[in-house]
């Protein structure tokens, strides 16, 4: 059967690896730093990018590549690479096409770590960023671009504000200015949204979250759609469209085409020099997690919907944000981009502000307070005092993070038990 016609669940289980007669049914763990060759000339072909293969796991490893291929197929991309963390994936995805003197346009409502990456760390590298509200008009979005803009960035579902991005609006603006749209699809996963189908060009994930599913392995992934025509904007992207002297003058778009140029450059240049690799062992755990992703996401969303509905009817809760609630600001966007459910995370405020929110979390018995989110165990966090504590009040408001916000990630437990735990913590 043609792989493109397979359902998402079948792809979660089978994509990227097909065992042959007598081979391991599960993806093998190739736990080796190096690979042996019979001659220097054989290895030399790899260094010249004239042959495919492996010579050092800092660049590529068979286990990592197999799992990356599965994620690429799930997202509908042409190529993918694993990284050591989601933050590494976001950084490499942008740095692969940006350098000192360049500019990025980003939705203001994004994960605090990504905000810090763009506003502080990459700024120190000479890359500027303009943050804009996801509610901006097309005219306001268009005005955010500069002649040196090289990418647009956003999150399908923002962490922790849970705003749903209008992907088509941001993609249209990006393409009108000849730049790609990079989307973080961590919370939705390709089970609930495939941003490439809505115009995104590059998709990143923190695979540490739902894809891994069990909280044991850090990781990230970058997927290229293979659809953005770098050669049509060659003056903007010389790294892809002009010779790379560190690889004997290879021009990536000429040698590998639009389907492979972006990921090949990210692997051969950035992974080579920065070494933000994912270990084969972690890639194996990720591959196992992907096999049940389609089943788990349904349960996460069912639990979150029930929890959100309970919270919305509780008089000790100031407000609730969950795109599945009728009346939510992004309800219609969610119906468009996330018709099968959004994610298992609910954000809400406890009446009484910051102190009440922290007191509430301290009384929970099932949900644990931790920096993690989106796995089998229910967990919660107070972002203003943790993941977003580097932001000032104005930046917090722009990111959709209020002092009383509690990020509650519904795991796979029984929904009735989660609701009972929340009720007792609220004092009901």
Short mmCIF file of C-alpha atoms in Angstrom, two decimals:
data_model
loop_
_atom_site.label_atom_id
_atom_site.label_comp_id
_atom_site.label_asym_id
_atom_site.label_seq_id
_atom_site.Cartn_x
_atom_site.Cartn_y
_atom_site.Cartn_z
CA UNK A 1 0.00 0.00 0.00
CA UNK A 2 1.22 3.53 -0.82
CA UNK A 3 2.66 5.15 2.33
CA UNK A 4 0.87 8.43 1.59
CA UNK A 5 -2.51 6.66 1.86
CA UNK A 6 -1.83 5.08 5.23
CA UNK A 7 -3.64 6.42 8.29
CA UNK A 8 -1.79 8.44 10.91
CA UNK A 9 -2.00 5.57 13.41
CA UNK A 10 -0.41 3.12 10.99
CA UNK A 11 2.33 5.63 10.29
CA UNK A 12 2.98 6.07 14.03
CA UNK A 13 3.66 2.35 14.28
CA UNK A 14 5.38 1.54 10.99
CA UNK A 15 6.81 4.63 9.25
CA UNK A 16 10.54 4.87 8.69
CA UNK A 17 11.43 1.24 9.38
CA UNK A 18 10.51 -2.05 7.75
CA UNK A 19 12.33 -5.11 9.08
CA UNK A 20 13.47 -7.57 6.43
CA UNK A 21 13.57 -11.33 6.76
CA UNK A 22 15.26 -12.28 10.02
CA UNK A 23 15.94 -8.66 11.07
CA UNK A 24 14.87 -7.10 14.40
CA UNK A 25 11.20 -6.13 14.43
CA UNK A 26 11.98 -3.12 16.62
CA UNK A 27 14.30 -0.32 15.50
CA UNK A 28 17.87 -1.40 16.41
CA UNK A 29 19.92 0.75 18.76
CA UNK A 30 23.22 1.48 17.02
CA UNK A 31 25.10 2.58 20.14
CA UNK A 32 28.37 3.41 18.43
CA UNK A 33 30.26 6.67 18.06
CA UNK A 34 32.12 5.59 14.95
CA UNK A 35 31.82 3.34 11.91
CA UNK A 36 34.51 1.22 10.22
CA UNK A 37 35.50 1.45 6.56
CA UNK A 38 37.86 -0.62 4.46
CA UNK A 39 39.71 2.32 2.96
CA UNK A 40 40.32 6.02 3.43
CA UNK A 41 38.83 6.68 0.01
CA UNK A 42 35.55 5.09 1.09
CA UNK A 43 35.40 7.35 4.10
CA UNK A 44 36.54 10.32 2.05
CA UNK A 45 33.45 10.05 -0.13
CA UNK A 46 31.34 10.57 2.98
CA UNK A 47 33.27 13.70 3.96
CA UNK A 48 32.81 15.01 0.42
CA UNK A 49 29.06 14.27 0.56
CA UNK A 50 29.48 12.06 -2.49
CA UNK A 51 28.09 8.96 -0.77
CA UNK A 52 25.53 8.30 1.94
CA UNK A 53 26.54 6.58 5.13
CA UNK A 54 27.86 7.12 8.63
CA UNK A 55 31.26 7.98 10.02
CA UNK A 56 30.65 9.74 13.35
CA UNK A 57 27.48 9.87 15.46
CA UNK A 58 27.89 13.58 16.18
CA UNK A 59 26.56 14.16 12.67
CA UNK A 60 24.38 11.17 11.93
CA UNK A 61 23.46 7.82 13.45
CA UNK A 62 21.30 5.06 11.90
CA UNK A 63 18.94 4.83 14.88
CA UNK A 64 18.41 8.60 14.96
CA UNK A 65 17.87 8.77 11.21
CA UNK A 66 15.32 5.96 11.27
CA UNK A 67 13.24 7.68 13.95
CA UNK A 68 13.62 11.05 12.18
CA UNK A 69 12.28 9.44 9.00
CA UNK A 70 9.19 8.31 10.91
CA UNK A 71 8.53 11.84 12.16
CA UNK A 72 9.10 13.27 8.67
CA UNK A 73 6.46 10.92 7.30
CA UNK A 74 4.05 11.77 10.12
CA UNK A 75 4.41 15.49 9.38
CA UNK A 76 4.35 15.09 5.60
CA UNK A 77 7.90 16.38 5.16
CA UNK A 78 10.74 15.29 2.91
CA UNK A 79 13.57 15.12 5.45
CA UNK A 80 14.15 15.41 9.19
CA UNK A 81 16.88 15.37 11.81
CA UNK A 82 16.84 14.68 15.53
CA UNK A 83 18.45 16.99 18.07
CA UNK A 84 19.35 16.70 21.73
CA UNK A 85 16.39 18.81 22.89
CA UNK A 86 13.47 20.84 21.63
CA UNK A 87 15.37 24.07 22.26
CA UNK A 88 18.23 22.77 20.11
CA UNK A 89 15.72 22.03 17.35
CA UNK A 90 14.29 25.56 17.46
CA UNK A 91 17.73 27.15 17.49
CA UNK A 92 19.16 25.05 14.67
CA UNK A 93 16.02 25.45 12.55
CA UNK A 94 16.40 29.24 12.64
CA UNK A 95 20.17 29.51 12.73
CA UNK A 96 20.37 27.31 9.63
CA UNK A 97 18.99 30.23 7.63
CA UNK A 98 19.85 33.25 9.79
CA UNK A 99 23.13 34.93 10.67
CA UNK A 100 24.39 38.16 12.22
CA UNK A 101 22.52 41.14 10.81
CA UNK A 102 19.34 39.19 10.07
CA UNK A 103 15.85 39.51 11.48
CA UNK A 104 13.03 37.17 12.55
CA UNK A 105 9.31 37.85 12.97
CA UNK A 106 7.72 35.79 15.76
CA UNK A 107 4.37 35.42 17.41
CA UNK A 108 4.67 36.98 20.87
CA UNK A 109 2.71 34.13 22.40
CA UNK A 110 5.31 31.38 22.57
CA UNK A 111 7.11 29.24 25.13
CA UNK A 112 9.21 31.28 27.55
CA UNK A 113 12.41 29.46 26.66
CA UNK A 114 11.87 30.18 22.97
CA UNK A 115 11.12 33.82 23.77
CA UNK A 116 14.40 34.05 25.65
CA UNK A 117 16.27 32.32 22.82
CA UNK A 118 14.97 34.86 20.31
CA UNK A 119 15.01 37.98 22.45
CA UNK A 120 18.30 37.48 24.32
CA UNK A 121 20.58 34.71 23.08
CA UNK A 122 20.14 35.11 19.34
CA UNK A 123 20.13 38.89 19.77
CA UNK A 124 23.62 38.57 21.26
CA UNK A 125 24.54 36.76 18.04
CA UNK A 126 23.35 39.76 16.00
CA UNK A 127 19.96 38.34 15.02
CA UNK A 128 17.07 40.64 15.88
CA UNK A 129 13.44 39.64 16.43
CA UNK A 130 10.12 41.48 16.27
CA UNK A 131 7.36 39.93 18.37
CA UNK A 132 3.79 40.42 17.25
CA UNK A 133 0.44 39.45 18.72
CA UNK A 134 -1.17 36.36 17.18
CA UNK A 135 -4.32 38.51 16.94
CA UNK A 136 -2.59 40.99 14.62
CA UNK A 137 -4.29 42.03 11.42
CA UNK A 138 -2.66 41.04 8.12
CA UNK A 139 -1.60 44.67 7.74
CA UNK A 140 0.05 44.73 11.18
CA UNK A 141 1.81 41.47 10.43
CA UNK A 142 3.05 42.77 7.08
CA UNK A 143 4.45 45.87 8.79
CA UNK A 144 6.60 43.72 11.10
CA UNK A 145 8.81 42.56 8.20
CA UNK A 146 12.10 44.19 7.31
CA UNK A 147 14.37 43.83 4.27
CA UNK A 148 16.62 41.55 6.35
CA UNK A 149 13.82 39.29 7.68
CA UNK A 150 14.75 35.64 7.09
CA UNK A 151 12.06 33.64 8.91
CA UNK A 152 8.72 33.73 10.69
CA UNK A 153 8.22 31.67 13.85
CA UNK A 154 5.18 30.55 15.85
CA UNK A 155 3.63 27.68 17.79
CA UNK A 156 0.59 25.72 16.66
CA UNK A 157 -0.63 25.79 20.26
CA UNK A 158 1.29 28.24 22.42
CA UNK A 159 2.88 27.03 25.65
CA UNK A 160 1.39 27.87 28.18
CA UNK A 161 -1.08 30.46 26.87
CA UNK A 162 -2.69 27.80 24.63
CA UNK A 163 -3.41 30.31 21.87
CA UNK A 164 -4.03 28.62 18.52
CA UNK A 165 -2.01 30.21 15.75
CA UNK A 166 -3.70 31.17 12.49
CA UNK A 167 -1.14 29.26 10.46
CA UNK A 168 -2.46 30.30 7.07
CA UNK A 169 -2.33 34.00 8.00
CA UNK A 170 1.29 33.75 9.12
CA UNK A 171 2.26 31.53 6.18
CA UNK A 172 0.72 33.95 3.69
CA UNK A 173 2.66 36.87 5.15
CA UNK A 174 5.91 34.91 5.25
CA UNK A 175 5.62 33.79 1.65
CA UNK A 176 4.66 37.26 0.46
CA UNK A 177 8.03 38.41 1.81
CA UNK A 178 9.95 35.42 0.43
CA UNK A 179 10.73 33.75 3.76
CA UNK A 180 9.72 30.41 5.33
CA UNK A 181 7.31 29.85 8.20
CA UNK A 182 8.79 27.77 11.04
CA UNK A 183 6.18 26.19 13.31
CA UNK A 184 6.66 24.51 16.69
CA UNK A 185 4.09 21.69 16.62
CA UNK A 186 4.97 20.15 20.00
CA UNK A 187 1.60 20.45 21.72
CA UNK A 188 -0.60 19.46 18.78
CA UNK A 189 1.68 16.74 17.35
CA UNK A 190 1.06 15.57 13.77
CA UNK A 191 -1.81 13.47 15.10
CA UNK A 192 -3.91 16.59 15.67
CA UNK A 193 -2.35 19.05 13.21
CA UNK A 194 0.06 18.86 10.27
CA UNK A 195 1.20 22.48 9.81
CA UNK A 196 2.82 21.76 6.45
CA UNK A 197 -0.65 21.16 5.01
CA UNK A 198 -1.59 24.70 6.09
CA UNK A 199 1.47 26.41 4.59
CA UNK A 200 4.27 25.91 7.12
CA UNK A 201 7.69 25.21 5.60
CA UNK A 202 9.65 23.87 8.57
CA UNK A 203 8.26 22.11 11.65
CA UNK A 204 10.06 21.66 14.96
CA UNK A 205 9.23 19.55 17.99
CA UNK A 206 10.31 19.03 21.52
CA UNK A 207 10.04 15.26 21.25
CA UNK A 208 10.52 15.20 25.04
CA UNK A 209 6.79 15.86 25.31
CA UNK A 210 3.93 13.87 23.75
CA UNK A 211 6.07 12.11 21.17
CA UNK A 212 8.23 10.50 23.86
CA UNK A 213 5.21 10.21 26.13
CA UNK A 214 6.88 8.69 29.16
CA UNK A 215 9.21 11.43 30.42
CA UNK A 216 12.45 9.47 30.07
CA UNK A 217 14.25 10.99 27.08
CA UNK A 218 15.13 14.54 26.08
CA UNK A 219 15.00 15.24 22.39
CA UNK A 220 13.97 17.46 19.53
CA UNK A 221 13.30 17.19 15.82
CA UNK A 222 13.35 19.43 12.74
CA UNK A 223 11.23 18.51 9.71
CA UNK A 224 11.59 20.18 6.32
CA UNK A 225 8.55 20.29 4.06
CA UNK A 226 10.78 20.41 0.99
CA UNK A 227 8.38 22.97 -0.46
CA UNK A 228 10.10 26.29 0.13
CA UNK A 229 12.01 27.40 -2.95
CA UNK A 230 15.29 28.69 -1.55
CA UNK A 231 16.64 29.28 -5.07
CA UNK A 232 13.83 31.76 -5.81
CA UNK A 233 15.24 33.87 -2.98
CA UNK A 234 18.90 33.00 -3.36
CA UNK A 235 20.07 36.43 -2.25
CA UNK A 236 18.42 35.87 1.13
CA UNK A 237 19.82 32.38 1.65
CA UNK A 238 23.41 32.24 0.40
CA UNK A 239 24.19 29.40 2.81
CA UNK A 240 21.91 27.14 0.82
CA UNK A 241 22.34 28.62 -2.64
CA UNK A 242 26.05 29.42 -2.90
CA UNK A 243 29.10 27.15 -2.51
CA UNK A 244 30.04 25.99 0.99
CA UNK A 245 33.82 26.13 1.12
CA UNK A 246 33.87 23.96 4.25
CA UNK A 247 32.56 21.15 2.02
CA UNK A 248 34.69 21.70 -1.06
CA UNK A 249 32.38 24.21 -2.68
CA UNK A 250 29.16 22.18 -2.59
CA UNK A 251 25.97 24.15 -3.20
CA UNK A 252 23.29 22.39 -1.18
CA UNK A 253 20.31 23.26 -3.36
CA UNK A 254 22.15 22.06 -6.47
CA UNK A 255 23.45 18.81 -4.96
CA UNK A 256 20.43 17.80 -2.85
CA UNK A 257 17.50 19.70 -4.35
CA UNK A 258 14.73 21.44 -2.44
CA UNK A 259 13.75 18.19 -0.75
CA UNK A 260 17.11 17.65 0.93
CA UNK A 261 19.14 20.86 0.94
CA UNK A 262 17.91 22.37 4.22
CA UNK A 263 18.31 19.28 6.43
CA UNK A 264 21.62 18.31 4.80
CA UNK A 265 23.05 21.75 5.55
CA UNK A 266 21.75 21.63 9.14
CA UNK A 267 23.39 18.23 9.62
CA UNK A 268 26.68 18.79 7.83
CA UNK A 269 27.28 22.34 9.10
CA UNK A 270 25.46 22.96 12.34
CA UNK A 271 25.41 19.52 13.89
CA UNK A 272 29.03 19.10 12.87
CA UNK A 273 30.06 22.34 14.58
CA UNK A 274 27.63 22.58 17.50
CA UNK A 275 27.14 18.91 18.35
CA UNK A 276 23.59 19.11 19.72
CA UNK A 277 22.98 15.44 19.02
CA UNK A 278 20.31 13.09 20.30
CA UNK A 279 21.71 9.83 21.62
CA UNK A 280 20.73 6.57 19.88
CA UNK A 281 19.28 5.32 23.17
CA UNK A 282 17.01 8.36 23.46
CA UNK A 283 16.03 8.00 19.81
CA UNK A 284 15.02 4.41 20.53
CA UNK A 285 12.82 5.52 23.43
CA UNK A 286 11.31 8.15 21.15
CA UNK A 287 10.57 5.54 18.49
CA UNK A 288 8.77 3.40 21.06
CA UNK A 289 6.76 6.42 22.21
CA UNK A 290 5.69 7.28 18.68
CA UNK A 291 4.07 3.87 18.28
CA UNK A 292 1.28 4.81 20.71
CA UNK A 293 1.09 8.56 20.01
CA UNK A 294 -2.20 8.39 18.11
CA UNK A 295 -3.85 6.44 20.93
CA UNK A 296 -2.46 8.59 23.73
CA UNK A 297 -3.34 11.93 22.15
CA UNK A 298 -7.01 10.98 22.01
CA UNK A 299 -7.01 10.19 25.75
CA UNK A 300 -5.05 13.33 26.63
CA UNK A 301 -7.58 15.46 24.77
CA UNK A 302 -10.59 13.68 26.28
CA UNK A 303 -9.21 14.21 29.80
CA UNK A 304 -8.38 17.86 29.14
CA UNK A 305 -11.84 18.58 27.74
CA UNK A 306 -13.50 17.15 30.86
CA UNK A 307 -11.12 18.98 33.20
CA UNK A 308 -11.61 22.25 31.33
CA UNK A 309 -15.39 21.91 31.51
CA UNK A 310 -15.21 21.27 35.26
CA UNK A 311 -12.95 24.25 35.84
CA UNK A 312 -15.16 26.51 33.73
CA UNK A 313 -18.08 25.76 36.04
CA UNK A 314 -16.20 26.20 39.32
CA UNK A 315 -16.71 29.49 41.18
CA UNK A 316 -13.19 29.36 42.67
CA UNK A 317 -11.62 29.54 39.22
CA UNK A 318 -11.17 32.99 37.70
CA UNK A 319 -10.81 31.93 34.08
CA UNK A 320 -10.04 28.90 31.89
CA UNK A 321 -8.24 28.68 28.56
CA UNK A 322 -8.78 25.59 26.45
CA UNK A 323 -9.54 25.75 22.74
CA UNK A 324 -12.11 22.97 23.00
CA UNK A 325 -14.44 25.11 25.12
CA UNK A 326 -17.21 26.86 23.17
CA UNK A 327 -16.72 30.56 23.69
CA UNK A 328 -12.96 30.26 23.88
CA UNK A 329 -11.20 32.99 21.91
CA UNK A 330 -9.64 30.43 19.57
CA UNK A 331 -12.52 27.97 19.41
CA UNK A 332 -13.15 28.53 15.69
CA UNK A 333 -9.44 28.41 14.84
CA UNK A 334 -9.22 25.12 16.73
CA UNK A 335 -12.15 23.72 14.76
CA UNK A 336 -10.26 24.64 11.59
CA UNK A 337 -6.75 23.49 12.42
CA UNK A 338 -7.42 20.97 15.21
CA UNK A 339 -10.75 19.28 14.45
CA UNK A 340 -9.83 16.08 16.31
CA UNK A 341 -8.70 17.82 19.51
CA UNK A 342 -5.93 20.18 20.51
CA UNK A 343 -3.82 18.86 23.39
CA UNK A 344 -3.98 17.68 26.98
CA UNK A 345 -2.93 20.97 28.55
CA UNK A 346 -5.38 23.34 30.25
CA UNK A 347 -4.41 26.79 31.52
CA UNK A 348 -6.47 28.54 34.19
CA UNK A 349 -6.33 31.07 36.98
CA UNK A 350 -7.31 30.50 40.59
CA UNK A 351 -9.18 33.34 42.29
CA UNK A 352 -6.78 35.07 44.66
CA UNK A 353 -3.90 35.49 42.23
CA UNK A 354 -0.35 34.18 42.45
CA UNK A 355 -0.52 33.09 46.09
CA UNK A 356 -3.77 31.21 45.57
CA UNK A 357 -2.39 29.47 42.49
CA UNK A 358 0.70 28.27 44.33
CA UNK A 359 -1.38 27.15 47.34
CA UNK A 360 -3.71 25.20 45.04
CA UNK A 361 -0.85 23.32 43.40
CA UNK A 362 0.62 22.41 46.78
CA UNK A 363 -2.60 20.58 47.70
CA UNK A 364 -2.78 18.39 44.58
CA UNK A 365 -2.28 14.66 45.21
CA UNK A 366 -2.25 13.16 41.71
CA UNK A 367 -0.73 15.98 39.68
CA UNK A 368 2.89 16.71 40.51
CA UNK A 369 4.59 20.10 40.34
CA UNK A 370 7.34 19.84 37.74
CA UNK A 371 8.81 21.64 34.77
CA UNK A 372 7.69 18.88 32.46
CA UNK A 373 4.47 18.82 30.48
CA UNK A 374 2.66 16.53 28.05
CA UNK A 375 3.39 12.99 29.12
CA UNK A 376 1.53 10.05 30.69
CA UNK A 377 1.63 11.55 34.20
CA UNK A 378 -0.49 14.58 35.09
CA UNK A 379 1.68 17.51 36.11
CA UNK A 380 1.28 21.23 36.70
CA UNK A 381 3.38 24.36 36.79
CA UNK A 382 3.20 28.03 37.73
CA UNK A 383 4.95 29.54 34.66
CA UNK A 384 5.32 33.10 36.03
CA UNK A 385 7.64 31.81 38.74
CA UNK A 386 9.39 29.15 36.66
CA UNK A 387 9.58 28.80 32.86
CA UNK A 388 8.69 32.46 32.25
CA UNK A 389 10.29 34.07 35.28
CA UNK A 390 12.88 35.82 33.09
CA UNK A 391 10.11 38.00 31.62
CA UNK A 392 8.92 41.29 33.03
CA UNK A 393 5.21 41.94 33.57
CA UNK A 394 4.70 43.51 30.14
CA UNK A 395 6.42 40.61 28.42
CA UNK A 396 4.37 38.13 30.46
CA UNK A 397 1.14 39.79 29.37
CA UNK A 398 2.27 39.81 25.72
CA UNK A 399 3.02 36.10 26.00
CA UNK A 400 -0.38 35.45 27.50
CA UNK A 401 1.02 34.49 30.90
CA UNK A 402 -0.66 36.10 33.91
CA UNK A 403 0.64 35.84 37.50
CA UNK A 404 -2.22 33.53 38.47
CA UNK A 405 -1.84 31.13 35.50
CA UNK A 406 -1.60 27.43 36.28
CA UNK A 407 -0.54 25.13 33.46
CA UNK A 408 -2.22 21.79 34.09
CA UNK A 409 -1.13 18.91 31.84
CA UNK A 410 -3.64 16.06 31.86
CA UNK A 411 -2.01 12.66 31.74
CA UNK A 412 -3.56 9.29 31.04
CA UNK A 413 -5.18 8.77 34.43
CA UNK A 414 -8.98 8.53 34.80
CA UNK A 415 -10.58 11.92 34.23
CA UNK A 416 -12.88 11.51 37.23
CA UNK A 417 -9.87 11.08 39.50
CA UNK A 418 -8.19 14.18 38.11
CA UNK A 419 -11.33 16.23 38.62
CA UNK A 420 -11.75 14.96 42.19
CA UNK A 421 -8.14 15.88 42.94
CA UNK A 422 -8.62 19.38 41.53
CA UNK A 423 -11.82 19.81 43.50
CA UNK A 424 -10.22 18.93 46.82
CA UNK A 425 -7.25 21.18 46.09
CA UNK A 426 -9.65 24.06 45.44
CA UNK A 427 -11.34 23.32 48.75
CA UNK A 428 -14.62 22.01 47.33
#
